[in-house]
Amino acid sequence: MDQRLQHIVEHYDEMCIGTDEHFRFHCKQCGKCCINREDILLNPKDLYNISKELGLAPRDTIAQYCEVYLGQNSRIPIVRLKPRGSIKRCPLLRDRKCSVHNAKPTVCALFPLGRSIKLDAKETDPNAIERARIQYIINSIECGDRSEEHTVREWVESFGIPIHDNDFIAWQKALFSVRQQIVELEKMLPDKSMERVWSITYQALYLNYDIQEDFREQFQKNSDRLIDALEHLPALWKELSHE
């Protein structure tokens, strides 16, 4: 696990901050938060926005700027910006500035904040995500200065991101449901068949988008179809196995 992510896991509770709590930070556009980074993960909306900004299909954006790997815990394909050079700089950094500033990944727009939805480890109902509260954390600040004061709400909404972000909730709910199905499929399918499942999952969640059409409707359609297919696969596999 990346050191930044490991630190968050180990210190999560003490990093939490309320939506109307204050913090001090002023971005000086120095680019320091864009180097020594191996943890800039893209959700489907991030990939869609960046692709639209660059005028590329999502598949081509990934080919030029990203890498894909299987999440050790999530068990689904993960897309991240592939760091470059010895300083591990973001591939979208140009002259110390973001080349897709208007479509920067959510994790970058929120910095120095982060967010998550925390559920009980025993939770099995995907709908619990809709009932849960989005929790915000504040990361260690090693760049910029402290000349400005913000509330979490002000900072997040200044980037056009709602505090109660329905797109984020929909993504987390899809992740939860897909992971549930894949974990069960891993128990019964051979490796070669699972490779096909992961390929279909990757295609559905990240690639099947027309950047000229609305993202939300496409994502909901893609994720609903994927989850439905995964839910029916175990029964189909058992049926075929007994023929």
PDB file of C-alpha atoms in Angstrom:
ATOM      1  CA  MET A   1       0.000   0.000   0.000  1.00  0.00           C
ATOM      2  CA  ASP A   2       1.196   3.538  -0.798  1.00  0.00           C
ATOM      3  CA  GLN A   3       2.693   5.264   2.277  1.00  0.00           C
ATOM      4  CA  ARG A   4       0.151   8.108   2.165  1.00  0.00           C
ATOM      5  CA  LEU A   5      -2.750   5.666   2.100  1.00  0.00           C
ATOM      6  CA  GLN A   6      -1.166   3.588   4.855  1.00  0.00           C
ATOM      7  CA  HIS A   7      -0.849   6.712   7.023  1.00  0.00           C
ATOM      8  CA  ILE A   8      -4.538   7.510   6.493  1.00  0.00           C
ATOM      9  CA  VAL A   9      -5.571   3.982   7.451  1.00  0.00           C
ATOM     10  CA  GLU A  10      -3.507   4.127  10.642  1.00  0.00           C
ATOM     11  CA  HIS A  11      -4.507   7.665  11.693  1.00  0.00           C
ATOM     12  CA  TYR A  12      -7.989   7.990  10.195  1.00  0.00           C
ATOM     13  CA  ASP A  13      -9.917   8.984  13.328  1.00  0.00           C
ATOM     14  CA  GLU A  14      -7.514  11.746  14.316  1.00  0.00           C
ATOM     15  CA  MET A  15      -7.544  13.133  10.765  1.00  0.00           C
ATOM     16  CA  CYS A  16     -11.348  13.516  10.624  1.00  0.00           C
ATOM     17  CA  ILE A  17     -12.738  17.044  10.375  1.00  0.00           C
ATOM     18  CA  GLY A  18     -16.355  18.265  10.465  1.00  0.00           C
ATOM     19  CA  THR A  19     -17.968  19.930   7.470  1.00  0.00           C
ATOM     20  CA  ASP A  20     -18.232  23.277   9.266  1.00  0.00           C
ATOM     21  CA  GLU A  21     -14.866  23.101  11.022  1.00  0.00           C
ATOM     22  CA  HIS A  22     -12.127  25.512   9.983  1.00  0.00           C
ATOM     23  CA  PHE A  23      -8.655  24.857   8.624  1.00  0.00           C
ATOM     24  CA  ARG A  24      -5.935  27.154   7.315  1.00  0.00           C
ATOM     25  CA  PHE A  25      -4.443  26.656   3.867  1.00  0.00           C
ATOM     26  CA  HIS A  26      -3.544  28.728   0.828  1.00  0.00           C
ATOM     27  CA  CYS A  27      -2.468  27.028  -2.397  1.00  0.00           C
ATOM     28  CA  LYS A  28       0.563  28.774  -3.949  1.00  0.00           C
ATOM     29  CA  GLN A  29       0.450  26.588  -7.084  1.00  0.00           C
ATOM     30  CA  CYS A  30       3.961  25.338  -6.406  1.00  0.00           C
ATOM     31  CA  GLY A  31       3.254  21.852  -7.754  1.00  0.00           C
ATOM     32  CA  LYS A  32       4.621  20.067  -4.678  1.00  0.00           C
ATOM     33  CA  CYS A  33       1.394  18.126  -4.190  1.00  0.00           C
ATOM     34  CA  CYS A  34       1.845  16.757  -7.727  1.00  0.00           C
ATOM     35  CA  ILE A  35       5.209  15.040  -7.142  1.00  0.00           C
ATOM     36  CA  ASN A  36       6.191  11.972  -5.151  1.00  0.00           C
ATOM     37  CA  ARG A  37       2.672  10.743  -5.781  1.00  0.00           C
ATOM     38  CA  GLU A  38       1.681   7.180  -6.469  1.00  0.00           C
ATOM     39  CA  ASP A  39      -1.818   7.454  -5.057  1.00  0.00           C
ATOM     40  CA  ILE A  40      -3.764   9.641  -7.495  1.00  0.00           C
ATOM     41  CA  LEU A  41      -6.598   7.225  -8.181  1.00  0.00           C
ATOM     42  CA  LEU A  42      -9.279   8.069 -10.730  1.00  0.00           C
ATOM     43  CA  ASN A  43     -12.920   7.220 -10.331  1.00  0.00           C
ATOM     44  CA  PRO A  44     -15.007   6.889 -13.522  1.00  0.00           C
ATOM     45  CA  LYS A  45     -16.177  10.513 -13.351  1.00  0.00           C
ATOM     46  CA  ASP A  46     -12.592  11.762 -12.988  1.00  0.00           C
ATOM     47  CA  LEU A  47     -11.579   9.746 -16.041  1.00  0.00           C
ATOM     48  CA  TYR A  48     -14.588  11.012 -17.993  1.00  0.00           C
ATOM     49  CA  ASN A  49     -13.863  14.661 -17.093  1.00  0.00           C
ATOM     50  CA  ILE A  50     -10.155  14.413 -17.938  1.00  0.00           C
ATOM     51  CA  SER A  51     -10.933  12.637 -21.210  1.00  0.00           C
ATOM     52  CA  LYS A  52     -13.430  15.328 -22.155  1.00  0.00           C
ATOM     53  CA  GLU A  53     -10.922  18.078 -21.317  1.00  0.00           C
ATOM     54  CA  LEU A  54      -8.249  16.387 -23.458  1.00  0.00           C
ATOM     55  CA  GLY A  55     -10.630  15.438 -26.258  1.00  0.00           C
ATOM     56  CA  LEU A  56      -9.757  11.760 -25.882  1.00  0.00           C
ATOM     57  CA  ALA A  57     -11.757   8.589 -25.428  1.00  0.00           C
ATOM     58  CA  PRO A  58     -11.349   7.180 -21.892  1.00  0.00           C
ATOM     59  CA  ARG A  59      -9.417   4.223 -23.302  1.00  0.00           C
ATOM     60  CA  ASP A  60      -6.873   6.582 -24.916  1.00  0.00           C
ATOM     61  CA  THR A  61      -6.530   8.681 -21.761  1.00  0.00           C
ATOM     62  CA  ILE A  62      -5.667   5.550 -19.822  1.00  0.00           C
ATOM     63  CA  ALA A  63      -3.185   4.430 -22.474  1.00  0.00           C
ATOM     64  CA  GLN A  64      -1.332   7.765 -22.367  1.00  0.00           C
ATOM     65  CA  TYR A  65      -1.478   8.751 -18.709  1.00  0.00           C
ATOM     66  CA  CYS A  66      -2.587   5.880 -16.497  1.00  0.00           C
ATOM     67  CA  GLU A  67      -2.071   2.326 -15.409  1.00  0.00           C
ATOM     68  CA  VAL A  68      -4.592  -0.257 -14.299  1.00  0.00           C
ATOM     69  CA  TYR A  69      -4.191  -2.838 -11.556  1.00  0.00           C
ATOM     70  CA  LEU A  70      -6.376  -5.116  -9.495  1.00  0.00           C
ATOM     71  CA  GLY A  71      -7.160  -3.704  -6.054  1.00  0.00           C
ATOM     72  CA  GLN A  72      -5.833  -5.989  -3.333  1.00  0.00           C
ATOM     73  CA  ASN A  73      -8.787  -5.298  -1.046  1.00  0.00           C
ATOM     74  CA  SER A  74     -11.456  -4.019  -3.426  1.00  0.00           C
ATOM     75  CA  ARG A  75     -10.871  -6.868  -5.924  1.00  0.00           C
ATOM     76  CA  ILE A  76     -11.845  -4.609  -8.803  1.00  0.00           C
ATOM     77  CA  PRO A  77      -9.727  -2.880 -11.455  1.00  0.00           C
ATOM     78  CA  ILE A  78      -8.226   0.395 -10.204  1.00  0.00           C
ATOM     79  CA  VAL A  79      -7.098   3.233 -12.480  1.00  0.00           C
ATOM     80  CA  ARG A  80      -4.372   5.580 -11.306  1.00  0.00           C
ATOM     81  CA  LEU A  81      -2.325   8.322 -12.918  1.00  0.00           C
ATOM     82  CA  LYS A  82       1.057   6.787 -13.662  1.00  0.00           C
ATOM     83  CA  PRO A  83       3.858   8.801 -12.004  1.00  0.00           C
ATOM     84  CA  ARG A  84       6.835   9.729 -14.154  1.00  0.00           C
ATOM     85  CA  GLY A  85      10.536  10.112 -13.510  1.00  0.00           C
ATOM     86  CA  SER A  86      12.578   9.907 -10.341  1.00  0.00           C
ATOM     87  CA  ILE A  87      10.399  12.524  -8.628  1.00  0.00           C
ATOM     88  CA  LYS A  88       7.261  10.516  -9.442  1.00  0.00           C
ATOM     89  CA  ARG A  89       5.437  13.505 -10.873  1.00  0.00           C
ATOM     90  CA  CYS A  90       1.866  13.427 -12.061  1.00  0.00           C
ATOM     91  CA  PRO A  91       1.854  12.885 -15.859  1.00  0.00           C
ATOM     92  CA  LEU A  92      -0.569  15.801 -16.229  1.00  0.00           C
ATOM     93  CA  LEU A  93       1.822  18.285 -14.591  1.00  0.00           C
ATOM     94  CA  ARG A  94       3.182  20.881 -17.034  1.00  0.00           C
ATOM     95  CA  ASP A  95       5.534  23.669 -15.932  1.00  0.00           C
ATOM     96  CA  ARG A  96       4.535  23.012 -12.298  1.00  0.00           C
ATOM     97  CA  LYS A  97       0.847  23.479 -13.155  1.00  0.00           C
ATOM     98  CA  CYS A  98      -1.996  21.065 -13.825  1.00  0.00           C
ATOM     99  CA  SER A  99      -2.654  20.788 -17.559  1.00  0.00           C
ATOM    100  CA  VAL A 100      -6.271  19.773 -16.892  1.00  0.00           C
ATOM    101  CA  HIS A 101      -6.965  22.251 -14.090  1.00  0.00           C
ATOM    102  CA  ASN A 102     -10.653  22.591 -14.958  1.00  0.00           C
ATOM    103  CA  ALA A 103     -11.078  18.819 -14.857  1.00  0.00           C
ATOM    104  CA  LYS A 104      -8.533  17.811 -12.241  1.00  0.00           C
ATOM    105  CA  PRO A 105      -9.162  14.569 -10.327  1.00  0.00           C
ATOM    106  CA  THR A 106     -11.372  14.892  -7.264  1.00  0.00           C
ATOM    107  CA  VAL A 107      -8.540  13.827  -4.942  1.00  0.00           C
ATOM    108  CA  CYS A 108      -6.512  16.780  -6.266  1.00  0.00           C
ATOM    109  CA  ALA A 109      -9.347  19.311  -6.187  1.00  0.00           C
ATOM    110  CA  LEU A 110     -10.113  18.478  -2.555  1.00  0.00           C
ATOM    111  CA  PHE A 111      -6.483  18.686  -1.346  1.00  0.00           C
ATOM    112  CA  PRO A 112      -5.594  19.041   1.517  1.00  0.00           C
ATOM    113  CA  LEU A 113      -8.888  17.333   2.298  1.00  0.00           C
ATOM    114  CA  GLY A 114      -9.963  13.774   1.595  1.00  0.00           C
ATOM    115  CA  ARG A 115     -13.243  11.950   2.010  1.00  0.00           C
ATOM    116  CA  SER A 116     -14.687   8.499   2.522  1.00  0.00           C
ATOM    117  CA  ILE A 117     -17.806   6.650   3.596  1.00  0.00           C
ATOM    118  CA  LYS A 118     -17.120   4.465   6.609  1.00  0.00           C
ATOM    119  CA  LEU A 119     -19.322   1.428   7.179  1.00  0.00           C
ATOM    120  CA  ASP A 120     -19.323  -1.356   9.719  1.00  0.00           C
ATOM    121  CA  ALA A 121     -17.061  -4.157   8.517  1.00  0.00           C
ATOM    122  CA  LYS A 122     -19.987  -6.586   8.763  1.00  0.00           C
ATOM    123  CA  GLU A 123     -22.344  -4.465   6.647  1.00  0.00           C
ATOM    124  CA  THR A 124     -23.767  -6.357   3.651  1.00  0.00           C
ATOM    125  CA  ASP A 125     -26.443  -3.974   2.379  1.00  0.00           C
ATOM    126  CA  PRO A 126     -25.233  -1.635  -0.423  1.00  0.00           C
ATOM    127  CA  ASN A 127     -28.087   0.756   0.426  1.00  0.00           C
ATOM    128  CA  ALA A 128     -26.366   1.468   3.748  1.00  0.00           C
ATOM    129  CA  ILE A 129     -24.021   3.714   1.783  1.00  0.00           C
ATOM    130  CA  GLU A 130     -26.905   6.026   0.892  1.00  0.00           C
ATOM    131  CA  ARG A 131     -27.810   6.302   4.575  1.00  0.00           C
ATOM    132  CA  ALA A 132     -24.231   6.879   5.729  1.00  0.00           C
ATOM    133  CA  ARG A 133     -22.517  10.239   6.076  1.00  0.00           C
ATOM    134  CA  ILE A 134     -19.589  11.303   3.928  1.00  0.00           C
ATOM    135  CA  GLN A 135     -16.659  11.838   6.286  1.00  0.00           C
ATOM    136  CA  TYR A 136     -13.879  14.313   5.552  1.00  0.00           C
ATOM    137  CA  ILE A 137     -10.273  14.161   6.669  1.00  0.00           C
ATOM    138  CA  ILE A 138      -7.477  16.707   6.532  1.00  0.00           C
ATOM    139  CA  ASN A 139      -4.097  15.535   5.305  1.00  0.00           C
ATOM    140  CA  SER A 140      -0.701  16.701   6.475  1.00  0.00           C
ATOM    141  CA  ILE A 141      -0.004  20.026   4.744  1.00  0.00           C
ATOM    142  CA  GLU A 142       3.548  20.338   3.481  1.00  0.00           C
ATOM    143  CA  CYS A 143       3.101  23.012   0.822  1.00  0.00           C
ATOM    144  CA  GLY A 144       1.389  26.370   0.346  1.00  0.00           C
ATOM    145  CA  ASP A 145       0.959  28.570   3.415  1.00  0.00           C
ATOM    146  CA  ARG A 146      -1.598  29.255   6.148  1.00  0.00           C
ATOM    147  CA  SER A 147      -2.711  32.708   5.022  1.00  0.00           C
ATOM    148  CA  GLU A 148      -6.340  31.697   4.322  1.00  0.00           C
ATOM    149  CA  GLU A 149      -9.011  30.156   6.518  1.00  0.00           C
ATOM    150  CA  HIS A 150     -11.795  27.961   5.184  1.00  0.00           C
ATOM    151  CA  THR A 151     -14.495  25.649   6.417  1.00  0.00           C
ATOM    152  CA  VAL A 152     -14.605  22.209   4.856  1.00  0.00           C
ATOM    153  CA  ARG A 153     -17.962  23.062   3.303  1.00  0.00           C
ATOM    154  CA  GLU A 154     -16.655  26.276   1.731  1.00  0.00           C
ATOM    155  CA  TRP A 155     -13.546  24.579   0.357  1.00  0.00           C
ATOM    156  CA  VAL A 156     -15.367  21.612  -1.159  1.00  0.00           C
ATOM    157  CA  GLU A 157     -18.184  23.641  -2.691  1.00  0.00           C
ATOM    158  CA  SER A 158     -15.725  26.170  -4.160  1.00  0.00           C
ATOM    159  CA  PHE A 159     -14.725  23.417  -6.604  1.00  0.00           C
ATOM    160  CA  GLY A 160     -18.316  22.711  -7.587  1.00  0.00           C
ATOM    161  CA  ILE A 161     -18.438  19.547  -5.473  1.00  0.00           C
ATOM    162  CA  PRO A 162     -21.521  19.188  -3.237  1.00  0.00           C
ATOM    163  CA  ILE A 163     -20.879  18.246   0.390  1.00  0.00           C
ATOM    164  CA  HIS A 164     -23.425  15.459  -0.108  1.00  0.00           C
ATOM    165  CA  ASP A 165     -22.032  14.355  -3.466  1.00  0.00           C
ATOM    166  CA  ASN A 166     -24.470  11.977  -5.146  1.00  0.00           C
ATOM    167  CA  ASP A 167     -21.917  10.947  -7.776  1.00  0.00           C
ATOM    168  CA  PHE A 168     -19.467   9.923  -5.044  1.00  0.00           C
ATOM    169  CA  ILE A 169     -22.197   8.019  -3.220  1.00  0.00           C
ATOM    170  CA  ALA A 170     -23.242   6.237  -6.434  1.00  0.00           C
ATOM    171  CA  TRP A 171     -19.610   5.233  -7.084  1.00  0.00           C
ATOM    172  CA  GLN A 172     -19.121   3.923  -3.553  1.00  0.00           C
ATOM    173  CA  LYS A 173     -22.376   1.981  -3.754  1.00  0.00           C
ATOM    174  CA  ALA A 174     -21.341   0.434  -7.077  1.00  0.00           C
ATOM    175  CA  LEU A 175     -17.932  -0.475  -5.629  1.00  0.00           C
ATOM    176  CA  PHE A 176     -19.589  -2.148  -2.659  1.00  0.00           C
ATOM    177  CA  SER A 177     -21.968  -4.185  -4.820  1.00  0.00           C
ATOM    178  CA  VAL A 178     -19.397  -5.191  -7.425  1.00  0.00           C
ATOM    179  CA  ARG A 179     -16.881  -6.228  -4.764  1.00  0.00           C
ATOM    180  CA  GLN A 180     -19.497  -8.404  -3.049  1.00  0.00           C
ATOM    181  CA  GLN A 181     -20.199 -10.251  -6.279  1.00  0.00           C
ATOM    182  CA  ILE A 182     -16.564 -10.619  -7.313  1.00  0.00           C
ATOM    183  CA  VAL A 183     -15.501 -12.018  -3.933  1.00  0.00           C
ATOM    184  CA  GLU A 184     -18.141 -14.731  -4.317  1.00  0.00           C
ATOM    185  CA  LEU A 185     -17.178 -15.423  -7.926  1.00  0.00           C
ATOM    186  CA  GLU A 186     -13.528 -15.835  -6.948  1.00  0.00           C
ATOM    187  CA  LYS A 187     -14.570 -18.765  -4.758  1.00  0.00           C
ATOM    188  CA  MET A 188     -16.044 -20.706  -7.674  1.00  0.00           C
ATOM    189  CA  LEU A 189     -14.487 -19.576 -10.956  1.00  0.00           C
ATOM    190  CA  PRO A 190     -11.065 -20.594 -12.300  1.00  0.00           C
ATOM    191  CA  ASP A 191      -8.444 -17.875 -12.791  1.00  0.00           C
ATOM    192  CA  LYS A 192      -8.988 -17.662 -16.541  1.00  0.00           C
ATOM    193  CA  SER A 193     -12.707 -17.038 -16.067  1.00  0.00           C
ATOM    194  CA  MET A 194     -12.015 -14.414 -13.396  1.00  0.00           C
ATOM    195  CA  GLU A 195      -9.738 -12.582 -15.812  1.00  0.00           C
ATOM    196  CA  ARG A 196     -12.728 -12.274 -18.123  1.00  0.00           C
ATOM    197  CA  VAL A 197     -14.899 -11.028 -15.247  1.00  0.00           C
ATOM    198  CA  TRP A 198     -12.336  -8.354 -14.354  1.00  0.00           C
ATOM    199  CA  SER A 199     -12.041  -7.330 -17.999  1.00  0.00           C
ATOM    200  CA  ILE A 200     -15.812  -6.876 -18.285  1.00  0.00           C
ATOM    201  CA  THR A 201     -15.866  -4.963 -14.983  1.00  0.00           C
ATOM    202  CA  TYR A 202     -13.097  -2.638 -16.161  1.00  0.00           C
ATOM    203  CA  GLN A 203     -14.872  -2.043 -19.469  1.00  0.00           C
ATOM    204  CA  ALA A 204     -18.223  -1.312 -17.834  1.00  0.00           C
ATOM    205  CA  LEU A 205     -17.021   0.973 -15.045  1.00  0.00           C
ATOM    206  CA  TYR A 206     -14.344   2.980 -16.838  1.00  0.00           C
ATOM    207  CA  LEU A 207     -14.517   2.722 -20.630  1.00  0.00           C
ATOM    208  CA  ASN A 208     -18.116   2.584 -21.861  1.00  0.00           C
ATOM    209  CA  TYR A 209     -18.661   6.339 -22.060  1.00  0.00           C
ATOM    210  CA  ASP A 210     -19.354   8.835 -24.815  1.00  0.00           C
ATOM    211  CA  ILE A 211     -17.696  12.055 -23.630  1.00  0.00           C
ATOM    212  CA  GLN A 212     -20.318  14.056 -25.534  1.00  0.00           C
ATOM    213  CA  GLU A 213     -23.120  12.573 -23.446  1.00  0.00           C
ATOM    214  CA  ASP A 214     -24.033  13.125 -19.782  1.00  0.00           C
ATOM    215  CA  PHE A 215     -21.845  11.139 -17.392  1.00  0.00           C
ATOM    216  CA  ARG A 216     -24.320  10.311 -14.622  1.00  0.00           C
ATOM    217  CA  GLU A 217     -26.879   8.586 -16.826  1.00  0.00           C
ATOM    218  CA  GLN A 218     -24.181   6.521 -18.550  1.00  0.00           C
ATOM    219  CA  PHE A 219     -22.569   5.507 -15.265  1.00  0.00           C
ATOM    220  CA  GLN A 220     -25.856   4.389 -13.748  1.00  0.00           C
ATOM    221  CA  LYS A 221     -26.692   2.355 -16.830  1.00  0.00           C
ATOM    222  CA  ASN A 222     -23.225   0.768 -16.950  1.00  0.00           C
ATOM    223  CA  SER A 223     -23.063  -0.077 -13.252  1.00  0.00           C
ATOM    224  CA  ASP A 224     -26.633  -1.419 -13.096  1.00  0.00           C
ATOM    225  CA  ARG A 225     -25.998  -3.727 -16.046  1.00  0.00           C
ATOM    226  CA  LEU A 226     -22.696  -4.915 -14.618  1.00  0.00           C
ATOM    227  CA  ILE A 227     -24.111  -5.668 -11.170  1.00  0.00           C
ATOM    228  CA  ASP A 228     -27.082  -7.492 -12.697  1.00  0.00           C
ATOM    229  CA  ALA A 229     -24.752  -9.624 -14.846  1.00  0.00           C
ATOM    230  CA  LEU A 230     -22.487 -10.454 -11.902  1.00  0.00           C
ATOM    231  CA  GLU A 231     -25.462 -11.384  -9.713  1.00  0.00           C
ATOM    232  CA  HIS A 232     -26.702 -13.918 -12.278  1.00  0.00           C
ATOM    233  CA  LEU A 233     -23.305 -15.394 -13.102  1.00  0.00           C
ATOM    234  CA  PRO A 234     -22.999 -17.768 -10.077  1.00  0.00           C
ATOM    235  CA  ALA A 235     -26.290 -19.514 -10.897  1.00  0.00           C
ATOM    236  CA  LEU A 236     -25.350 -19.762 -14.557  1.00  0.00           C
ATOM    237  CA  TRP A 237     -21.924 -21.167 -13.694  1.00  0.00           C
ATOM    238  CA  LYS A 238     -23.432 -23.811 -11.383  1.00  0.00           C
ATOM    239  CA  GLU A 239     -25.920 -24.781 -14.071  1.00  0.00           C
ATOM    240  CA  LEU A 240     -23.210 -25.137 -16.706  1.00  0.00           C
ATOM    241  CA  SER A 241     -20.955 -27.033 -14.298  1.00  0.00           C
ATOM    242  CA  HIS A 242     -23.585 -29.737 -13.824  1.00  0.00           C
ATOM    243  CA  GLU A 243     -24.310 -30.277 -17.505  1.00  0.00           C
TER     244      GLU A 243
END
